[in-house]
Amino acid sequence: MLSEGFVSAIYGAPLSSNTAIAKDVGIYCHVLRPTHNIKSTFKKSSVPVNCLAVSETHVFAAQHEKAYVHVYSRTRGNQEAFVAFPERIRCLALAGDVLVMGTAEGRLLLWETCTGRLVSTPPRHVQAVSCVVATPYHVLTGSDDSNIHVWSLPQLLELDPAAEHEPERSLSNHRAAITALAASPSVSLDTNFCVSTSKDKSCIIWNYQTGDVLRTLIFPSFPLCFSLDPCSRAICVGCEDGSLYLAEIFAEKPLLGPQSEDASTVVQITSAFGATQPDVGPASCMSFNYDGTVLITGHPKGQILKWDVADNKTPVELTNVNAAVTNVVMVSPLPAGKTTKTFTVTKPSQAERTYTFTAQFNSYSPSQTRFDTLLNSPGFPQDALQSAIAEFQQPAPAAASEEELRKQNEELWEIIKEQKELQKQTLQRYVEAKAARP
């Protein structure tokens, strides 16, 4: 069985004087399956919503109303770096080895963790950047100014210092601050989309490469957070009233695709998937597991709940961390498939210097080939000898072909002999006929 895990972060002081929980712990690394337990912790962090990012080797946590990020090493289990930036960080996300951060002044900061290069954009948002998400080729930013900008990631990382950093397009159908943002993993022009929620009680599904609105959903209360199914099949939204709503994208009445209604049709979502108790509070963060069967939610009273999406049973409380849970990030149990990993981050610098890439190669263990077996065996391997003996015992394909040619030659000679005999008989009749003439 695959071992699943997730990372949670808290914000604020402890809610009670519970001595069983360490007061200075700010980030928890959990094992979800096969049995839930807290594997490790990191101290001295107060992480607001949308300010936690997890890679294969590191945890990045922006601090509340601060201009710095704490970097923790997952492999060594300690705080590796304290990184200061020129502006307060409001949200962050990872695009490979690049940490993308949104600032309180409406800018984007991109830190290449393997080189230390830092890229800053002009303040293209009027207000603070509230959420950011990265795809293989794009960066999407949502802001308190109700707009969403779509940026080209290769253009943002352009090495030319004179390159202008402008968003490719803006998505501006919301009428209030953006609370959450997510994008499908597809890179196709026809199937990739992003989802955004806002304090105007709406959730919009966009084709972010064209700027088209694909569907608009309206909820009874404004959404605080949401999670997109790993296969982009459903959206689970947590609202301010404590209700959780599950909208299936490709259900009997699909929200997208040729069988769906016109994109201008607004869908009212009224049937709740579940609801939390008043002593738990509304979900402030949530995340699906890697196969979309389990939903993990974090709450302001410290509870972390597990919801069974398929059976829709009463949620199970995994733990209570005695502080407001602001971030839940699932860790994929599947290998990343990268050839390198960032063993130690390089602190950012805006000064011009030699561009040096620092990373560690992953261990290379290809499948054993027949040549490797022959090379590493003393003498001839037993299977190679048996195969060679079996080939000697069988008639060679070349001998079989020679026998066939011999038979064909004999048949041709028989035909030639028949033709010669027929020619001889014809010539004899001609001579006899000529001699009988007067």
Short mmCIF file of C-alpha atoms in Angstrom, two decimals:
data_model
loop_
_atom_site.label_atom_id
_atom_site.label_comp_id
_atom_site.label_asym_id
_atom_site.label_seq_id
_atom_site.Cartn_x
_atom_site.Cartn_y
_atom_site.Cartn_z
CA MET A 1 0.00 0.00 0.00
CA LEU A 2 1.20 3.50 -0.82
CA SER A 3 2.00 5.68 2.17
CA GLU A 4 0.12 8.98 1.85
CA GLY A 5 0.93 12.10 3.78
CA PHE A 6 0.19 15.80 4.07
CA VAL A 7 1.65 18.91 5.66
CA SER A 8 -0.40 21.34 7.76
CA ALA A 9 0.44 24.79 9.10
CA ILE A 10 -1.09 26.92 11.84
CA TYR A 11 -1.43 30.60 12.59
CA GLY A 12 -1.70 32.40 15.90
CA ALA A 13 -1.24 31.57 19.55
CA PRO A 14 -2.38 28.30 21.18
CA LEU A 15 -6.11 28.20 21.87
CA SER A 16 -5.76 26.51 25.27
CA SER A 17 -3.09 25.60 27.77
CA ASN A 18 -2.78 22.03 26.56
CA THR A 19 0.63 20.86 27.70
CA ALA A 20 0.46 17.74 25.48
CA ILE A 21 0.99 19.92 22.39
CA ALA A 22 4.23 21.83 21.93
CA LYS A 23 3.56 25.57 21.93
CA ASP A 24 6.28 26.58 19.47
CA VAL A 25 5.40 24.08 16.69
CA GLY A 26 4.03 25.77 13.57
CA ILE A 27 4.17 23.09 10.85
CA TYR A 28 3.17 19.42 11.11
CA CYS A 29 4.09 16.58 8.73
CA HIS A 30 1.37 13.90 8.86
CA VAL A 31 1.07 10.33 7.63
CA LEU A 32 -2.50 9.79 6.42
CA ARG A 33 -2.39 6.13 5.37
CA PRO A 34 -2.19 3.39 6.40
CA THR A 35 -2.61 4.90 9.92
CA HIS A 36 -2.65 8.56 10.79
CA ASN A 37 0.22 9.89 12.86
CA ILE A 38 2.37 13.01 13.04
CA LYS A 39 5.72 12.07 11.55
CA SER A 40 7.67 15.27 12.28
CA THR A 41 7.24 18.94 13.15
CA PHE A 42 8.91 22.27 12.42
CA LYS A 43 9.03 25.10 14.92
CA LYS A 44 8.67 28.87 14.97
CA SER A 45 6.21 29.56 12.15
CA SER A 46 2.96 31.49 12.00
CA VAL A 47 1.65 30.81 8.51
CA PRO A 48 -1.42 32.59 7.06
CA VAL A 49 -3.73 31.09 4.44
CA ASN A 50 -2.17 30.28 1.01
CA CYS A 51 1.36 30.71 2.39
CA LEU A 52 2.64 27.13 2.49
CA ALA A 53 4.40 25.22 -0.31
CA VAL A 54 5.94 21.74 -0.14
CA SER A 55 8.50 20.18 -2.48
CA GLU A 56 10.15 16.77 -2.42
CA THR A 57 12.96 18.10 -0.23
CA HIS A 58 11.76 21.34 1.39
CA VAL A 59 8.89 23.18 3.07
CA PHE A 60 8.48 26.92 2.35
CA ALA A 61 6.40 28.97 4.78
CA ALA A 62 5.72 32.70 4.52
CA GLN A 63 5.11 34.47 7.82
CA HIS A 64 2.11 36.61 8.75
CA GLU A 65 2.57 40.27 7.76
CA LYS A 66 6.31 39.68 7.35
CA ALA A 67 8.72 40.05 4.43
CA TYR A 68 10.46 36.74 4.91
CA VAL A 69 10.06 33.01 4.32
CA HIS A 70 11.16 30.14 6.51
CA VAL A 71 12.72 27.23 4.61
CA TYR A 72 12.73 23.80 6.25
CA SER A 73 14.59 20.73 5.03
CA ARG A 74 12.40 17.62 4.90
CA THR A 75 15.40 15.33 4.52
CA ARG A 76 17.33 16.70 7.50
CA GLY A 77 14.30 17.70 9.62
CA ASN A 78 15.46 21.21 10.56
CA GLN A 79 15.11 24.84 9.56
CA GLU A 80 17.58 25.37 6.75
CA ALA A 81 17.25 29.07 5.94
CA PHE A 82 15.64 32.34 6.92
CA VAL A 83 15.11 34.30 3.69
CA ALA A 84 14.23 38.00 3.66
CA PHE A 85 12.49 39.74 0.73
CA PRO A 86 11.92 43.40 -0.11
CA GLU A 87 8.11 43.23 0.42
CA ARG A 88 5.62 41.39 2.62
CA ILE A 89 4.62 38.00 1.26
CA ARG A 90 0.87 37.28 1.05
CA CYS A 91 0.88 33.93 -0.81
CA LEU A 92 3.24 31.51 -2.51
CA ALA A 93 3.39 28.41 -4.72
CA LEU A 94 6.02 26.21 -6.34
CA ALA A 95 6.66 25.96 -10.08
CA GLY A 96 9.23 23.18 -10.15
CA ASP A 97 12.32 24.60 -8.42
CA VAL A 98 10.99 28.17 -8.61
CA LEU A 99 9.14 29.65 -5.63
CA VAL A 100 6.50 32.10 -6.89
CA MET A 101 5.37 34.67 -4.30
CA GLY A 102 2.65 37.33 -4.32
CA THR A 103 3.27 40.47 -2.28
CA ALA A 104 1.09 42.87 -0.35
CA GLU A 105 1.96 45.59 -2.90
CA GLY A 106 0.59 43.59 -5.85
CA ARG A 107 3.89 42.28 -7.25
CA LEU A 108 5.21 38.86 -8.14
CA LEU A 109 8.57 37.63 -6.85
CA LEU A 110 10.15 34.53 -8.41
CA TRP A 111 13.02 32.87 -6.56
CA GLU A 112 15.01 30.16 -8.34
CA THR A 113 15.96 28.02 -5.35
CA CYS A 114 18.77 26.24 -7.24
CA THR A 115 20.51 29.43 -8.43
CA GLY A 116 19.47 32.20 -6.04
CA ARG A 117 18.19 34.35 -8.90
CA LEU A 118 15.32 36.66 -7.88
CA VAL A 119 12.91 38.15 -10.43
CA SER A 120 10.49 40.94 -9.51
CA THR A 121 7.56 42.24 -11.57
CA PRO A 122 5.93 45.67 -11.45
CA PRO A 123 2.82 45.96 -9.22
CA ARG A 124 0.28 44.84 -11.82
CA HIS A 125 -2.40 44.23 -9.17
CA VAL A 126 -3.92 47.31 -7.55
CA GLN A 127 -4.19 45.54 -4.20
CA ALA A 128 -2.41 42.63 -2.52
CA VAL A 129 -1.97 39.30 -4.30
CA SER A 130 -4.14 36.90 -2.25
CA CYS A 131 -3.43 33.59 -4.01
CA VAL A 132 -1.12 32.19 -6.66
CA VAL A 133 -1.01 28.91 -8.58
CA ALA A 134 1.53 27.60 -11.09
CA THR A 135 1.15 25.27 -14.09
CA PRO A 136 3.99 23.94 -16.29
CA TYR A 137 3.78 27.03 -18.54
CA HIS A 138 1.76 29.65 -16.67
CA VAL A 139 1.42 31.46 -13.35
CA LEU A 140 -2.03 32.64 -12.24
CA THR A 141 -2.48 35.27 -9.54
CA GLY A 142 -5.65 36.33 -7.74
CA SER A 143 -5.91 39.57 -5.82
CA ASP A 144 -7.99 41.51 -3.35
CA ASP A 145 -8.78 43.82 -6.28
CA SER A 146 -11.05 40.99 -7.67
CA ASN A 147 -8.88 40.41 -10.77
CA ILE A 148 -6.95 37.35 -11.92
CA HIS A 149 -3.82 37.76 -14.04
CA VAL A 150 -2.41 35.03 -16.30
CA TRP A 151 1.37 35.17 -16.75
CA SER A 152 3.70 33.24 -19.04
CA LEU A 153 6.21 31.42 -16.85
CA PRO A 154 8.98 31.33 -19.51
CA GLN A 155 8.63 35.10 -20.00
CA LEU A 156 8.81 35.74 -16.26
CA LEU A 157 12.06 33.74 -16.10
CA GLU A 158 13.58 35.42 -19.16
CA LEU A 159 17.31 36.04 -18.57
CA ASP A 160 17.28 39.38 -20.39
CA PRO A 161 17.31 42.05 -17.64
CA ALA A 162 15.50 44.49 -19.96
CA ALA A 163 12.57 42.11 -20.54
CA GLU A 164 9.16 43.53 -19.60
CA HIS A 165 6.99 41.54 -17.24
CA GLU A 166 3.36 41.90 -18.25
CA PRO A 167 0.46 39.46 -17.79
CA GLU A 168 -0.83 37.79 -20.95
CA ARG A 169 -4.45 38.51 -20.01
CA SER A 170 -6.70 39.42 -17.09
CA LEU A 171 -9.84 37.64 -15.93
CA SER A 172 -12.16 40.19 -14.36
CA ASN A 173 -15.68 38.77 -13.91
CA HIS A 174 -15.53 38.68 -10.11
CA ARG A 175 -16.84 41.61 -8.08
CA ALA A 176 -14.98 41.06 -4.81
CA ALA A 177 -11.65 39.79 -3.47
CA ILE A 178 -10.38 36.44 -4.76
CA THR A 179 -10.18 33.90 -1.91
CA ALA A 180 -8.78 30.81 -3.65
CA LEU A 181 -7.42 29.71 -7.02
CA ALA A 182 -6.59 26.33 -8.60
CA ALA A 183 -5.72 25.04 -12.09
CA SER A 184 -6.18 21.69 -13.79
CA PRO A 185 -3.00 19.72 -14.56
CA SER A 186 -3.77 19.57 -18.30
CA VAL A 187 -1.69 21.63 -20.74
CA SER A 188 -4.03 21.22 -23.73
CA LEU A 189 -5.61 24.38 -25.09
CA ASP A 190 -9.04 22.73 -25.09
CA THR A 191 -9.06 21.01 -21.71
CA ASN A 192 -7.01 23.16 -19.36
CA PHE A 193 -9.01 25.40 -17.05
CA CYS A 194 -8.70 27.19 -13.74
CA VAL A 195 -11.19 27.71 -10.94
CA SER A 196 -11.50 30.78 -8.75
CA THR A 197 -13.68 31.66 -5.76
CA SER A 198 -14.48 35.11 -4.47
CA LYS A 199 -16.17 36.94 -1.62
CA ASP A 200 -18.98 37.78 -4.07
CA LYS A 201 -20.26 34.20 -3.34
CA SER A 202 -19.32 32.97 -6.79
CA CYS A 203 -17.05 30.30 -8.20
CA ILE A 204 -15.99 30.65 -11.85
CA ILE A 205 -14.47 28.03 -14.12
CA TRP A 206 -12.27 29.67 -16.78
CA ASN A 207 -10.34 28.68 -19.85
CA TYR A 208 -7.36 30.72 -18.77
CA GLN A 209 -5.56 30.50 -22.13
CA THR A 210 -8.46 32.20 -23.95
CA GLY A 211 -9.99 34.16 -21.07
CA ASP A 212 -13.45 32.62 -21.61
CA VAL A 213 -15.86 31.94 -18.74
CA LEU A 214 -16.90 28.28 -18.96
CA ARG A 215 -19.29 28.16 -16.00
CA THR A 216 -20.35 30.31 -13.03
CA LEU A 217 -21.49 28.76 -9.74
CA ILE A 218 -23.29 30.68 -6.96
CA PHE A 219 -23.24 29.59 -3.31
CA PRO A 220 -25.43 30.63 -0.35
CA SER A 221 -22.38 31.97 1.51
CA PHE A 222 -19.05 33.26 0.28
CA PRO A 223 -16.35 30.59 -0.20
CA LEU A 224 -13.33 30.63 2.07
CA CYS A 225 -11.42 27.82 0.35
CA PHE A 226 -11.83 25.03 -2.16
CA SER A 227 -9.98 22.05 -3.62
CA LEU A 228 -9.95 20.72 -7.17
CA ASP A 229 -10.06 16.96 -7.63
CA PRO A 230 -6.66 15.62 -8.85
CA CYS A 231 -8.31 14.45 -12.09
CA SER A 232 -10.33 17.70 -12.41
CA ARG A 233 -13.61 15.81 -11.97
CA ALA A 234 -15.09 17.81 -9.08
CA ILE A 235 -14.76 20.94 -6.95
CA CYS A 236 -15.25 20.91 -3.19
CA VAL A 237 -15.93 24.35 -1.69
CA GLY A 238 -15.90 25.35 1.97
CA CYS A 239 -18.08 28.35 2.78
CA GLU A 240 -18.24 30.83 5.64
CA ASP A 241 -21.40 29.25 7.10
CA GLY A 242 -19.54 25.97 7.74
CA SER A 243 -21.07 24.08 4.81
CA LEU A 244 -19.12 22.05 2.27
CA TYR A 245 -20.41 21.85 -1.30
CA LEU A 246 -19.34 19.30 -3.91
CA ALA A 247 -19.88 20.24 -7.57
CA GLU A 248 -19.18 17.44 -10.06
CA ILE A 249 -17.89 18.79 -13.36
CA PHE A 250 -18.82 15.79 -15.51
CA ALA A 251 -21.95 14.49 -13.75
CA GLU A 252 -25.32 13.60 -15.30
CA LYS A 253 -25.75 17.30 -16.05
CA PRO A 254 -22.13 18.26 -16.77
CA LEU A 255 -20.81 21.74 -16.09
CA LEU A 256 -18.38 21.54 -19.02
CA GLY A 257 -18.28 19.85 -22.40
CA PRO A 258 -20.60 19.56 -25.41
CA GLN A 259 -23.46 18.14 -23.27
CA SER A 260 -23.47 21.10 -20.87
CA GLU A 261 -25.69 24.14 -20.92
CA ASP A 262 -24.67 27.48 -22.36
CA ALA A 263 -21.73 29.09 -20.54
CA SER A 264 -23.87 32.12 -19.66
CA THR A 265 -26.18 29.94 -17.54
CA VAL A 266 -25.46 30.49 -13.83
CA VAL A 267 -25.72 27.38 -11.64
CA GLN A 268 -27.07 27.74 -8.11
CA ILE A 269 -25.46 25.30 -5.66
CA THR A 270 -27.79 24.72 -2.71
CA SER A 271 -27.32 21.08 -1.65
CA ALA A 272 -24.44 20.78 0.84
CA PHE A 273 -22.09 17.81 0.80
CA GLY A 274 -21.49 18.18 4.53
CA ALA A 275 -21.38 20.69 7.37
CA THR A 276 -19.15 21.26 10.38
CA GLN A 277 -20.29 21.77 13.95
CA PRO A 278 -20.24 25.28 15.47
CA ASP A 279 -17.47 24.28 17.89
CA VAL A 280 -15.29 23.32 14.89
CA GLY A 281 -15.93 26.32 12.66
CA PRO A 282 -15.83 26.60 8.86
CA ALA A 283 -13.02 25.04 6.86
CA SER A 284 -10.20 27.52 6.34
CA CYS A 285 -8.23 25.16 4.06
CA MET A 286 -8.76 21.81 2.36
CA SER A 287 -7.13 19.36 -0.02
CA PHE A 288 -8.01 16.13 -1.82
CA ASN A 289 -5.67 13.17 -1.53
CA TYR A 290 -3.88 11.87 -4.62
CA ASP A 291 -6.81 9.73 -5.90
CA GLY A 292 -9.66 12.05 -4.87
CA THR A 293 -11.34 9.64 -2.43
CA VAL A 294 -10.45 11.52 0.78
CA LEU A 295 -10.78 15.21 1.61
CA ILE A 296 -8.72 16.78 4.42
CA THR A 297 -9.97 20.03 5.98
CA GLY A 298 -8.37 22.35 8.53
CA HIS A 299 -10.40 24.50 10.93
CA PRO A 300 -9.90 27.62 13.08
CA LYS A 301 -10.44 25.71 16.34
CA GLY A 302 -7.46 23.43 15.61
CA GLN A 303 -9.23 20.36 14.24
CA ILE A 304 -8.08 18.51 11.12
CA LEU A 305 -10.91 16.39 9.70
CA LYS A 306 -10.97 13.57 7.17
CA TRP A 307 -14.02 13.26 4.88
CA ASP A 308 -14.81 10.13 2.87
CA VAL A 309 -15.93 11.56 -0.47
CA ALA A 310 -17.43 8.32 -1.83
CA ASP A 311 -19.46 7.25 1.23
CA ASN A 312 -20.27 10.76 2.50
CA LYS A 313 -20.03 9.66 6.11
CA THR A 314 -19.55 11.76 9.21
CA PRO A 315 -16.02 13.21 9.15
CA VAL A 316 -13.32 11.72 11.34
CA GLU A 317 -11.15 14.01 13.46
CA LEU A 318 -7.52 13.13 12.79
CA THR A 319 -5.99 15.45 15.35
CA ASN A 320 -6.32 18.79 17.13
CA VAL A 321 -3.23 21.01 16.98
CA ASN A 322 -4.60 23.61 19.43
CA ALA A 323 -4.29 26.53 16.99
CA ALA A 324 -6.03 27.81 13.85
CA VAL A 325 -5.18 25.52 10.92
CA THR A 326 -4.57 27.67 7.85
CA ASN A 327 -2.93 25.37 5.29
CA VAL A 328 -3.23 21.71 4.29
CA VAL A 329 -0.97 20.49 1.45
CA MET A 330 -1.09 16.87 0.29
CA VAL A 331 2.21 15.16 -0.52
CA SER A 332 2.00 12.86 -3.53
CA PRO A 333 3.05 9.26 -2.81
CA LEU A 334 4.17 8.86 -6.43
CA PRO A 335 7.77 9.67 -7.49
CA ALA A 336 8.29 13.08 -9.04
CA GLY A 337 10.29 11.72 -11.99
CA LYS A 338 12.89 14.51 -11.83
CA THR A 339 16.55 13.87 -12.59
CA THR A 340 17.76 16.39 -9.97
CA LYS A 341 16.64 17.65 -6.58
CA THR A 342 17.46 20.72 -4.54
CA PHE A 343 19.40 19.39 -1.60
CA THR A 344 20.26 22.87 -0.26
CA VAL A 345 18.57 26.10 -1.37
CA THR A 346 20.59 29.07 -2.58
CA LYS A 347 19.47 32.31 -0.96
CA PRO A 348 18.10 34.92 -3.40
CA SER A 349 20.05 37.88 -4.64
CA GLN A 350 19.14 40.62 -7.12
CA ALA A 351 22.77 41.49 -7.75
CA GLU A 352 24.20 40.44 -11.11
CA ARG A 353 26.53 37.47 -10.75
CA THR A 354 27.55 34.23 -12.39
CA TYR A 355 24.53 32.05 -13.10
CA THR A 356 25.30 28.84 -11.17
CA PHE A 357 22.89 25.93 -10.89
CA THR A 358 23.27 23.90 -7.70
CA ALA A 359 21.39 20.60 -7.37
CA GLN A 360 21.91 16.93 -6.67
CA PHE A 361 21.40 14.16 -9.21
CA ASN A 362 18.91 11.51 -8.22
CA SER A 363 20.19 7.94 -8.10
CA TYR A 364 20.06 6.28 -11.50
CA SER A 365 18.81 2.69 -11.40
CA PRO A 366 17.71 1.58 -14.88
CA SER A 367 16.26 -1.85 -15.55
CA GLN A 368 18.78 -4.66 -16.00
CA THR A 369 19.44 -5.32 -19.68
CA ARG A 370 20.71 -8.57 -21.26
CA PHE A 371 24.03 -6.89 -21.98
CA ASP A 372 24.38 -5.93 -18.27
CA THR A 373 23.73 -9.56 -17.29
CA LEU A 374 26.38 -10.88 -19.70
CA LEU A 375 28.85 -8.21 -18.64
CA ASN A 376 28.51 -8.85 -14.90
CA SER A 377 28.44 -12.67 -15.04
CA PRO A 378 31.62 -14.77 -14.56
CA GLY A 379 31.99 -16.74 -17.78
CA PHE A 380 28.84 -17.48 -19.75
CA PRO A 381 25.48 -17.29 -17.91
CA GLN A 382 23.53 -20.54 -17.72
CA ASP A 383 20.53 -19.17 -19.64
CA ALA A 384 22.80 -17.96 -22.48
CA LEU A 385 24.37 -21.44 -22.78
CA GLN A 386 20.99 -23.18 -22.81
CA SER A 387 19.72 -20.78 -25.48
CA ALA A 388 22.80 -21.42 -27.66
CA ILE A 389 22.49 -25.23 -27.35
CA ALA A 390 18.80 -25.08 -28.24
CA GLU A 391 19.61 -23.07 -31.38
CA PHE A 392 22.22 -25.65 -32.47
CA GLN A 393 19.75 -28.51 -32.03
CA GLN A 394 17.19 -26.89 -34.31
CA PRO A 395 17.65 -26.80 -38.13
CA ALA A 396 18.92 -23.48 -39.24
CA PRO A 397 16.51 -21.28 -41.16
CA ALA A 398 19.10 -21.00 -43.95
CA ALA A 399 19.14 -24.84 -44.47
CA ALA A 400 15.37 -24.88 -44.70
CA SER A 401 15.45 -22.24 -47.40
CA GLU A 402 18.10 -24.18 -49.40
CA GLU A 403 15.93 -27.31 -49.35
CA GLU A 404 13.03 -25.28 -50.68
CA LEU A 405 15.18 -23.87 -53.48
CA ARG A 406 16.38 -27.39 -54.42
CA LYS A 407 12.79 -28.57 -54.76
CA GLN A 408 11.91 -25.57 -56.90
CA ASN A 409 14.91 -26.23 -59.17
CA GLU A 410 13.88 -29.87 -59.67
CA GLU A 411 10.34 -28.80 -60.60
CA LEU A 412 11.71 -26.28 -63.11
CA TRP A 413 13.96 -28.93 -64.70
CA GLU A 414 10.98 -31.26 -65.09
CA ILE A 415 9.08 -28.49 -66.87
CA ILE A 416 12.06 -27.83 -69.16
CA LYS A 417 12.34 -31.52 -70.04
CA GLU A 418 8.61 -31.65 -70.90
CA GLN A 419 9.00 -28.59 -73.10
CA LYS A 420 12.00 -30.11 -74.91
CA GLU A 421 10.10 -33.38 -75.56
CA LEU A 422 7.12 -31.45 -76.88
CA GLN A 423 9.41 -29.40 -79.16
CA LYS A 424 11.05 -32.60 -80.48
CA GLN A 425 7.69 -34.16 -81.30
CA THR A 426 6.51 -31.01 -83.06
CA LEU A 427 9.71 -30.86 -85.17
CA GLN A 428 9.36 -34.59 -86.13
CA ARG A 429 5.82 -34.02 -87.41
CA TYR A 430 7.01 -31.03 -89.43
CA VAL A 431 9.75 -33.12 -91.12
CA GLU A 432 7.33 -35.94 -91.94
CA ALA A 433 4.78 -33.51 -93.38
CA LYS A 434 7.45 -31.85 -95.57
CA ALA A 435 8.69 -35.23 -96.92
CA ALA A 436 5.16 -36.29 -97.91
CA ARG A 437 4.77 -33.33 -100.28
CA PRO A 438 5.04 -34.10 -104.07
#
